[in-house]
Short mmCIF file of C-alpha atoms and ligand atoms in Angstrom, two decimals:
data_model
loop_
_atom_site.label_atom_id
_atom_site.label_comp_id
_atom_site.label_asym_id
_atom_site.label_seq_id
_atom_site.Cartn_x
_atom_site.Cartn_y
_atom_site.Cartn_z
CA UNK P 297 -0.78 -13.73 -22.32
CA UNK P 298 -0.22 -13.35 -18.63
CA UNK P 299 -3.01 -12.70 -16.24
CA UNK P 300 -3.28 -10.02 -14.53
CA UNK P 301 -3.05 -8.98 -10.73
CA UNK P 302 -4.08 -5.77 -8.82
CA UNK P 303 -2.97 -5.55 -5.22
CA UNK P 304 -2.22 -1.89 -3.32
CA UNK P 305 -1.50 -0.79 -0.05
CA UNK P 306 -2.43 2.69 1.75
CA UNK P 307 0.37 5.36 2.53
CA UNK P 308 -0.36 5.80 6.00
CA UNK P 309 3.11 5.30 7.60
CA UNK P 310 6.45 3.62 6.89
CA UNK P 311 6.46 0.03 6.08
CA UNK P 312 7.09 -2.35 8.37
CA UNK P 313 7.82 -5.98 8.66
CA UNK P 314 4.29 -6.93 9.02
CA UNK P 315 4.32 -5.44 5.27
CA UNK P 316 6.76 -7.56 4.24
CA UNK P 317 5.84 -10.94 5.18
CA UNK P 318 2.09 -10.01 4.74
CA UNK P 319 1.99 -9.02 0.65
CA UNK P 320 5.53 -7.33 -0.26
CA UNK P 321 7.47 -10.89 -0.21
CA UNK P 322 4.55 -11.76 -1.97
CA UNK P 323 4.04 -9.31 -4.89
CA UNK P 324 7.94 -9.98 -5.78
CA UNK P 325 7.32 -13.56 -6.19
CA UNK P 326 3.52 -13.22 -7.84
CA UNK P 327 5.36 -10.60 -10.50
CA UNK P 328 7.55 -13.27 -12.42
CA UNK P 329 4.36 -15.31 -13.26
CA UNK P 330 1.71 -12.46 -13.69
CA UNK P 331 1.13 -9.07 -15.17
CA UNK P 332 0.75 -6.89 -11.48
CA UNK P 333 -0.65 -3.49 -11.03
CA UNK P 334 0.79 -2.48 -7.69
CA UNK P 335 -1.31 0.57 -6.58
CA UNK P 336 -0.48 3.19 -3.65
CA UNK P 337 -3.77 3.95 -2.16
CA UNK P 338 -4.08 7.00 -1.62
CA UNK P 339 -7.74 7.89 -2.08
CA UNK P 340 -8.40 4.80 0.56
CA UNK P 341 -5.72 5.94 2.66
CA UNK P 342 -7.35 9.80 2.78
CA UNK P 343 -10.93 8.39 3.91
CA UNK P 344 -9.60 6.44 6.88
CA UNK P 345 -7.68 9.50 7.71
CA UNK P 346 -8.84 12.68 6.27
CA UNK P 347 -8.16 14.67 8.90
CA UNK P 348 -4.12 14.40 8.93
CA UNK P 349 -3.04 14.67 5.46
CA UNK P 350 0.70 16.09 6.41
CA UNK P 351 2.18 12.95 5.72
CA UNK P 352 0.91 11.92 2.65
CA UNK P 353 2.73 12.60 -0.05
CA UNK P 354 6.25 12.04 1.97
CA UNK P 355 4.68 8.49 2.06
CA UNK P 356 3.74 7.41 -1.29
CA UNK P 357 7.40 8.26 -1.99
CA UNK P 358 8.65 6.48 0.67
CA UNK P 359 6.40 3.54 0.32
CA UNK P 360 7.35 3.04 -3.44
CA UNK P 361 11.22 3.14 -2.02
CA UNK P 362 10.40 0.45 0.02
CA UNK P 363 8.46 -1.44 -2.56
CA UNK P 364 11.75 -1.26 -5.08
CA UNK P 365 14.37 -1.97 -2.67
CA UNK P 366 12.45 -5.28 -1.85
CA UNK P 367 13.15 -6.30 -5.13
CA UNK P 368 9.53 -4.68 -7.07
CA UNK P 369 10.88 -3.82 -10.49
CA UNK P 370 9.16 -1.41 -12.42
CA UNK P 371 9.93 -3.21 -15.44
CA UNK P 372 8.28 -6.03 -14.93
CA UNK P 373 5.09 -4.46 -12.84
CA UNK P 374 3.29 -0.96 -13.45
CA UNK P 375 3.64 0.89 -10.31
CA UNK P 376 1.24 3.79 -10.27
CA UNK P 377 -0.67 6.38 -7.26
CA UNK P 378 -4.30 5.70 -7.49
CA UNK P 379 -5.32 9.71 -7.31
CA UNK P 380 -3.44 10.22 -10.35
CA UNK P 381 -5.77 7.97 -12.78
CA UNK P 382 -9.12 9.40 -12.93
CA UNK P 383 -10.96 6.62 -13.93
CA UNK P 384 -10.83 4.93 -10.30
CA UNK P 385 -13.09 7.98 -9.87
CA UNK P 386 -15.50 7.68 -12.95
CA UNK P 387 -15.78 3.65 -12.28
CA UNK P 388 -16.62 4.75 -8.58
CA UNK P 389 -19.51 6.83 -9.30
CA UNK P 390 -20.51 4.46 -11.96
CA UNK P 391 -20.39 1.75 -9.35
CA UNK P 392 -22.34 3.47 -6.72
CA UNK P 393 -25.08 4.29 -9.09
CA UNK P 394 -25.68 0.51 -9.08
CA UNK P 395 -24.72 -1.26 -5.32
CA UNK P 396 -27.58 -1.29 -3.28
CA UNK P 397 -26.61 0.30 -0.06
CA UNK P 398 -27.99 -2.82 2.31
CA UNK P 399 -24.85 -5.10 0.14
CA UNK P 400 -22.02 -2.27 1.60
CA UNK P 401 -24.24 -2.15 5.09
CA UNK P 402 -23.52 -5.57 5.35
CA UNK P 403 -20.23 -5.94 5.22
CA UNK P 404 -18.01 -7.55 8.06
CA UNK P 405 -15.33 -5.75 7.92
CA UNK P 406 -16.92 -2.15 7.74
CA UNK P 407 -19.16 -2.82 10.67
CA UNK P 408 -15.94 -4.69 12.41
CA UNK P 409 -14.23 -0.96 11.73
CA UNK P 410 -16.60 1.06 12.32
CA UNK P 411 -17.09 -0.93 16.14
CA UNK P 412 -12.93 -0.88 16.56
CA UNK P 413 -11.50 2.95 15.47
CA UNK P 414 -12.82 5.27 18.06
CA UNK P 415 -9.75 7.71 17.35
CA UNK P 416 -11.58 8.85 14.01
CA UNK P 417 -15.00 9.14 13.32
CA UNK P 418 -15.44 6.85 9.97
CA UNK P 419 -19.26 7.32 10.05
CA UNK P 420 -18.85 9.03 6.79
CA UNK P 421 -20.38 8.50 3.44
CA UNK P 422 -17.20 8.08 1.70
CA UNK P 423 -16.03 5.37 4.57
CA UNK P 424 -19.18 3.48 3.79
CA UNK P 425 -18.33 3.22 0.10
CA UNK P 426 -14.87 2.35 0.56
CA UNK P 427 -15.55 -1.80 -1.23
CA UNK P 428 -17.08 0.27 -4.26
CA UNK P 429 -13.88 2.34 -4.57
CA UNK P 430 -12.12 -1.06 -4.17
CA UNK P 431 -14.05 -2.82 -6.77
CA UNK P 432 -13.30 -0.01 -9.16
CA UNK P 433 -9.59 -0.16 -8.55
CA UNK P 434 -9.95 -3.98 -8.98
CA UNK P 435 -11.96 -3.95 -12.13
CA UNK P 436 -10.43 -0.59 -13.77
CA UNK P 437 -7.33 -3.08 -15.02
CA UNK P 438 -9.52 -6.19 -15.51
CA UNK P 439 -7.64 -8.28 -12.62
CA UNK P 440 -8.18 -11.64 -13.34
CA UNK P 441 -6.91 -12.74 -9.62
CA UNK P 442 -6.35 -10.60 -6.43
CA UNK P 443 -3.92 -11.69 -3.82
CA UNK P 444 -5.97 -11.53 -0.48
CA UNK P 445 -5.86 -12.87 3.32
CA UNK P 446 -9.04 -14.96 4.26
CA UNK P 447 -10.48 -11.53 6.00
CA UNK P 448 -10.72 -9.58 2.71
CA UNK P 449 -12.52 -12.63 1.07
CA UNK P 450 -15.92 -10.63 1.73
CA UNK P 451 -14.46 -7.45 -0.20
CA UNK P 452 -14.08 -9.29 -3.30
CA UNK P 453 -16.70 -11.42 -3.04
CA UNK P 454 -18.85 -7.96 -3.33
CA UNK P 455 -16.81 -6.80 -6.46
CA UNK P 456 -17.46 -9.77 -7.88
CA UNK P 457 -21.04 -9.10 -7.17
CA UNK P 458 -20.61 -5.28 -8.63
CA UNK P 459 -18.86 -7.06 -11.39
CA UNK P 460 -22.69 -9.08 -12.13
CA UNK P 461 -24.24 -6.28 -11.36
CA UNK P 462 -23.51 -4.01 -13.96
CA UNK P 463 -22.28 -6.95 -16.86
CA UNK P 464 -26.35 -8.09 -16.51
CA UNK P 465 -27.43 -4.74 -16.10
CA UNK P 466 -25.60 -3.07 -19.30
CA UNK P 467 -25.52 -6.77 -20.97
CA UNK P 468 -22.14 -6.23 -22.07
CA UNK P 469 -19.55 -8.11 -20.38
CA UNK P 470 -16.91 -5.86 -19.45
CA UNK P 471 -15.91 -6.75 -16.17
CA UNK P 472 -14.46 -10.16 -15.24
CA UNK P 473 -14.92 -11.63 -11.95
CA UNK P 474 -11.76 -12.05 -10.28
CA UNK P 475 -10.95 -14.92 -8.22
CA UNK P 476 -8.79 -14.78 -5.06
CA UNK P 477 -5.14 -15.47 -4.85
CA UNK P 478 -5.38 -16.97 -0.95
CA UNK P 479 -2.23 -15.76 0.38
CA UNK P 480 -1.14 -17.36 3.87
CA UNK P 481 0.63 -15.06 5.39
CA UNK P 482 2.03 -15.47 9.21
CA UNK P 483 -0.07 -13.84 11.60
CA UNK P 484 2.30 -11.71 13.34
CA UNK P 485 1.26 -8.91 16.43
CA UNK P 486 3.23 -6.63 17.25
CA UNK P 487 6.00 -6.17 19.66
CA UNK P 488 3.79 -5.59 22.60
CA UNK P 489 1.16 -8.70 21.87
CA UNK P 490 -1.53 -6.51 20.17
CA UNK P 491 -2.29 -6.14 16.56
CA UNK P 492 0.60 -4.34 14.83
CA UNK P 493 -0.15 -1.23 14.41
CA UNK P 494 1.70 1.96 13.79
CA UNK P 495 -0.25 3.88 16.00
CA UNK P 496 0.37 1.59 19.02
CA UNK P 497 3.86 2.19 18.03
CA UNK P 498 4.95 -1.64 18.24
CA UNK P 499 6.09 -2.47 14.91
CA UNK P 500 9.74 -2.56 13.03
CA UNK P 501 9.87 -0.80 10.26
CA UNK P 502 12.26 -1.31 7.40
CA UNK P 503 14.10 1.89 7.52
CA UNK P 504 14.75 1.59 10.90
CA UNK P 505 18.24 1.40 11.85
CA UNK P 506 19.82 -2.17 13.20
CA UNK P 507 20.14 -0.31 17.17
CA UNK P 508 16.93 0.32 17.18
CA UNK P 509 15.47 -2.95 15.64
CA UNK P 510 17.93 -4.31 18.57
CA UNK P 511 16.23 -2.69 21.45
CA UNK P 512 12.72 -3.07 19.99
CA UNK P 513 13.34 -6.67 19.76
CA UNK P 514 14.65 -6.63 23.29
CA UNK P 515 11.23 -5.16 24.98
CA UNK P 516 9.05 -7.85 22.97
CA UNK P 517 6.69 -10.03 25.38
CA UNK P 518 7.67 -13.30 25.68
CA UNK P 519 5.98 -16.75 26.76
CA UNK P 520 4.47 -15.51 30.30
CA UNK P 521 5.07 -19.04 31.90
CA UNK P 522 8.30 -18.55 31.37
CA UNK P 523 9.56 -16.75 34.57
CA UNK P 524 12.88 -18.47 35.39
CA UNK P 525 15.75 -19.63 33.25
CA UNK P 526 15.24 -23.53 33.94
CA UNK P 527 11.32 -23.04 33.16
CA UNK P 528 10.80 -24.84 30.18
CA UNK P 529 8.87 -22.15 27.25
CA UNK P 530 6.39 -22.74 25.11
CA UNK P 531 7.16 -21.55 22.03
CA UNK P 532 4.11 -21.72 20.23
CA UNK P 533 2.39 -19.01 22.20
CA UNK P 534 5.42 -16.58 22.38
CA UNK P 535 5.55 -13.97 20.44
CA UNK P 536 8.92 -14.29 19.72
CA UNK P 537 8.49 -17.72 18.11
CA UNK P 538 6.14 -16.46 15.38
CA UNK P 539 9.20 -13.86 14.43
CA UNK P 540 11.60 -16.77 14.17
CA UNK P 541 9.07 -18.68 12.10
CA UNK P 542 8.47 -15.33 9.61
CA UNK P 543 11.99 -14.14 9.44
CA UNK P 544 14.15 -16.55 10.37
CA UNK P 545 12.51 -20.27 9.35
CA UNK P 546 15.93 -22.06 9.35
CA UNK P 547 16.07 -21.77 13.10
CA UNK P 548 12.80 -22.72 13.99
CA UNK P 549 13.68 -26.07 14.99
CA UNK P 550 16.87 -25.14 17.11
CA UNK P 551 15.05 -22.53 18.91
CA UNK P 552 12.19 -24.85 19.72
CA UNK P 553 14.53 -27.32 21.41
CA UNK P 554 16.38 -24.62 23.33
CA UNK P 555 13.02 -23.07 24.05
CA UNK P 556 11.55 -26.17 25.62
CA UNK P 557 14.08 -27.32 27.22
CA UNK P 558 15.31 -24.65 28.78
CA UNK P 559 18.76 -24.25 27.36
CA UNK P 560 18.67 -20.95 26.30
CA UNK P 561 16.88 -18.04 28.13
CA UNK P 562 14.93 -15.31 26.71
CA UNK P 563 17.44 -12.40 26.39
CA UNK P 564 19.45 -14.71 24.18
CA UNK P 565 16.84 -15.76 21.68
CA UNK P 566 15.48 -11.86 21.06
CA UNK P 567 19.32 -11.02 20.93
CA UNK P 568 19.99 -14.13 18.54
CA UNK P 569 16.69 -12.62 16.50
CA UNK P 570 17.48 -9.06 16.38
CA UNK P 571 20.52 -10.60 14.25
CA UNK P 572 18.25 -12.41 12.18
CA UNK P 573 16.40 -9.69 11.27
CA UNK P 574 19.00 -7.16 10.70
CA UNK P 575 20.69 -10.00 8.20
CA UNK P 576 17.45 -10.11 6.71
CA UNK P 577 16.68 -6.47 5.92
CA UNK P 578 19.89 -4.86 5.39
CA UNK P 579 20.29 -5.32 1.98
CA UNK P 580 17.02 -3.89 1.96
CA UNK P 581 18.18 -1.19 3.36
CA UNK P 582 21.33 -0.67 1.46
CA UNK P 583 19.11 -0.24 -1.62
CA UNK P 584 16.32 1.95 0.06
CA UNK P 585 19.56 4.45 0.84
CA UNK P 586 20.34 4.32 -2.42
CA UNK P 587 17.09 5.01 -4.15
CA UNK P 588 16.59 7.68 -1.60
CA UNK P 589 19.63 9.69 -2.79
CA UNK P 590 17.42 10.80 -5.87
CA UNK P 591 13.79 11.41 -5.12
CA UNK P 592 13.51 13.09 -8.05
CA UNK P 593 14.17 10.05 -10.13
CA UNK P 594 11.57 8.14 -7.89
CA UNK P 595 9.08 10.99 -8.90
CA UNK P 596 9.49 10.19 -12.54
CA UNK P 597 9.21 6.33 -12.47
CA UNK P 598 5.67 6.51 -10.55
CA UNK P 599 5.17 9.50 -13.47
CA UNK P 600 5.70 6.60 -16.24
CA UNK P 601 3.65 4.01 -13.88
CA UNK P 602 1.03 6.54 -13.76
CA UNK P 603 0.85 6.46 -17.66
CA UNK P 604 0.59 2.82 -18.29
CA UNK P 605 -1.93 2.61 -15.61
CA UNK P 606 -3.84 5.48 -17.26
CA UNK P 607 -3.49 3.95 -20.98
CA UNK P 608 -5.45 0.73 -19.52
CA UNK P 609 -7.88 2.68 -17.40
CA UNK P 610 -8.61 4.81 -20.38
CA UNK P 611 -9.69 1.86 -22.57
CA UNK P 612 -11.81 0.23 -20.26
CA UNK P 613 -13.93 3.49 -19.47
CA UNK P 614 -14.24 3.58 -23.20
CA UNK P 615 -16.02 0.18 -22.89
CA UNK P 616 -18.12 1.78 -19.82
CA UNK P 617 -19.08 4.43 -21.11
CA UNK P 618 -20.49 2.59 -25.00
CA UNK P 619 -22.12 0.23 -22.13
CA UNK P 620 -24.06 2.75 -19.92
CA UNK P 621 -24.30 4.73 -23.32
CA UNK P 622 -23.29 7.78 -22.13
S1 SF4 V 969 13.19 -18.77 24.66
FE1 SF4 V 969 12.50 -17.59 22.88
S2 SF4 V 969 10.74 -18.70 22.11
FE2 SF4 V 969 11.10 -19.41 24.21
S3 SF4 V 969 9.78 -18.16 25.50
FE3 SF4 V 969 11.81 -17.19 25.44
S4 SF4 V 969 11.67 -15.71 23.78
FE4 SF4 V 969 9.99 -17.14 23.53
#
């Protein structure tokens, strides 16, 4: 039987390329060996940003577009909206009945959030409890492994903990503890040289269209040294470079030489890259135009993901619930 994977992502905005080469290339490779549960997170997504919910729903649509015209296929992997199962509810509350507050205090990377947004206030109870929700989502579909950068180790470290937690508490095992699936992805910034971000408005996204992925690409900072053609670069801190080595790995080498020795200057390599890119993601986008055409049929494959998630959420509440005896 083939083990089984939960990964998700929040529908906050389009996708973008840091998507891509952070999980999406990812999840299409990960679902020919494993059985995945790809999640839109939508309940995570609403308590980062509760106060704008306009876009919401436009984006779980759109995300899943993206996610199948990448090459997801909903044959192979249940694709599914966490707010329409329940159970990532009940599991919540069950979990926050039993995680000592100090264990969700402690963690780096709500601290680490809570120091960096200043645009929303995330001092809020649901905010605090976001790793419980995550734990839930985790352990709702018994994920063996979890693809995760080295940041998120922390997160699962603490459902693995939840996972103890209630297994010795109810002693029944009905959680497993998942490992990690370390996924190296490229660390890419953003167009301007900060983290990419859609509200600093420096990323490409996938739908957009190959003029303006052309003059994004043309406004990128480059290797500050740099200042006249006949300066020799340094690729490995531009910017640029880290684009050719995500998107474009062939050329890595040739742009290296031109790079340091000042054969080519920079207008040509983001030109040459824009190309690269476009190449890349147009037949991406062919089939995002396509799947766009009917909506409707969109609606009714999450509908059917949303099922077969369900059908395994259902049976392990069942298991919960004869544990806590309730
Ligand atoms: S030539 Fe390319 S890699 Fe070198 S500094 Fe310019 S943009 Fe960066």
């Amino acid at each position: 039987m083939k083990k089984i994977i939960l990964s998700g992502m929040r529908p906050t905005g389009k996708l973008h390329l840091g998507h891509l080469a952070g999980a999406l290339d990812n999840w299409v490779k990960l679902q020919k060996e494993y059985k995945c549960y790809f999640m839109v997170a939508d309940w995570h997504a609403l308590m980062g940003e509760y106060e704008d919910t306009s876009e919401l729903s436009n984006n779980i649509i759109d995300n899943i577009i993206d996610w199948l015209s990448v090459g997801i296929d909903p044959d192979k992997s249940v694709l599914f909206v966490q707010s329409r199962i329940p159970q990532h509810l009940e599991l919540h509350m069950v979990f926050s009945c039993i995680t000592p507050l100090g264990l969700l205090e402690r963690c780096p990377t709500y601290k680490e959030q809570l120091r960096q947004v200043s645009s929303r206030n995330l001092n809020t109870y649901g905010f605090l409890g976001y790793p419980v929700l995550q734990a839930a989502d985790i352990l709702l579909y018994r994920a063996d492994k979890v693809p995760v950068g080295r940041d998120q180790l922390p997160h699962l470290e603490l459902t693995r903990e939840i996972s103890r937690l209630f297994n010795n508490l109810y002693k029944k095992n009905v959680f497993p503890y998942p490992d990690a699936i370390l996924t190296e992805t490229p660390k890419l910034l953003g167009l301007d040289g900060r983290k990419m971000s859609k509200s600093y408005l420096n990323t490409i996204n996938l739908s957009d269209d190959p003029p303006v992925i052309t003059k994004k690409i043309s406004t990128m900072f480059t290797d500050p040294k740099r200042i006249r053609l006949n300066d020799p670069g340094h690729p490995d801190t531009c910017n640029v470079f880290s684009y050719y080595a995500a998107f474009a790995p062939e050329a890595k080498d040739e742009v290296y030489n031109w790079c340091t020795g000042a054969k080519k200057g920079c207008t040509d390599c983001k030109r040459i890259l824009a190309e690269k890119i476009i190449d890349k993601i147009s037949p991406i986008q062919k089939k995002r135009a396509e799947f766009n055409k009917d909506r409707q049929a969109i609606k009714k494959l999450i509908s059917k993901g949303n099922e077969d998630a369900r059908e395994t959420a259902s049976k392990t509440m069942q298991d919960v619930f004869k544990a806590i005896k309730l």
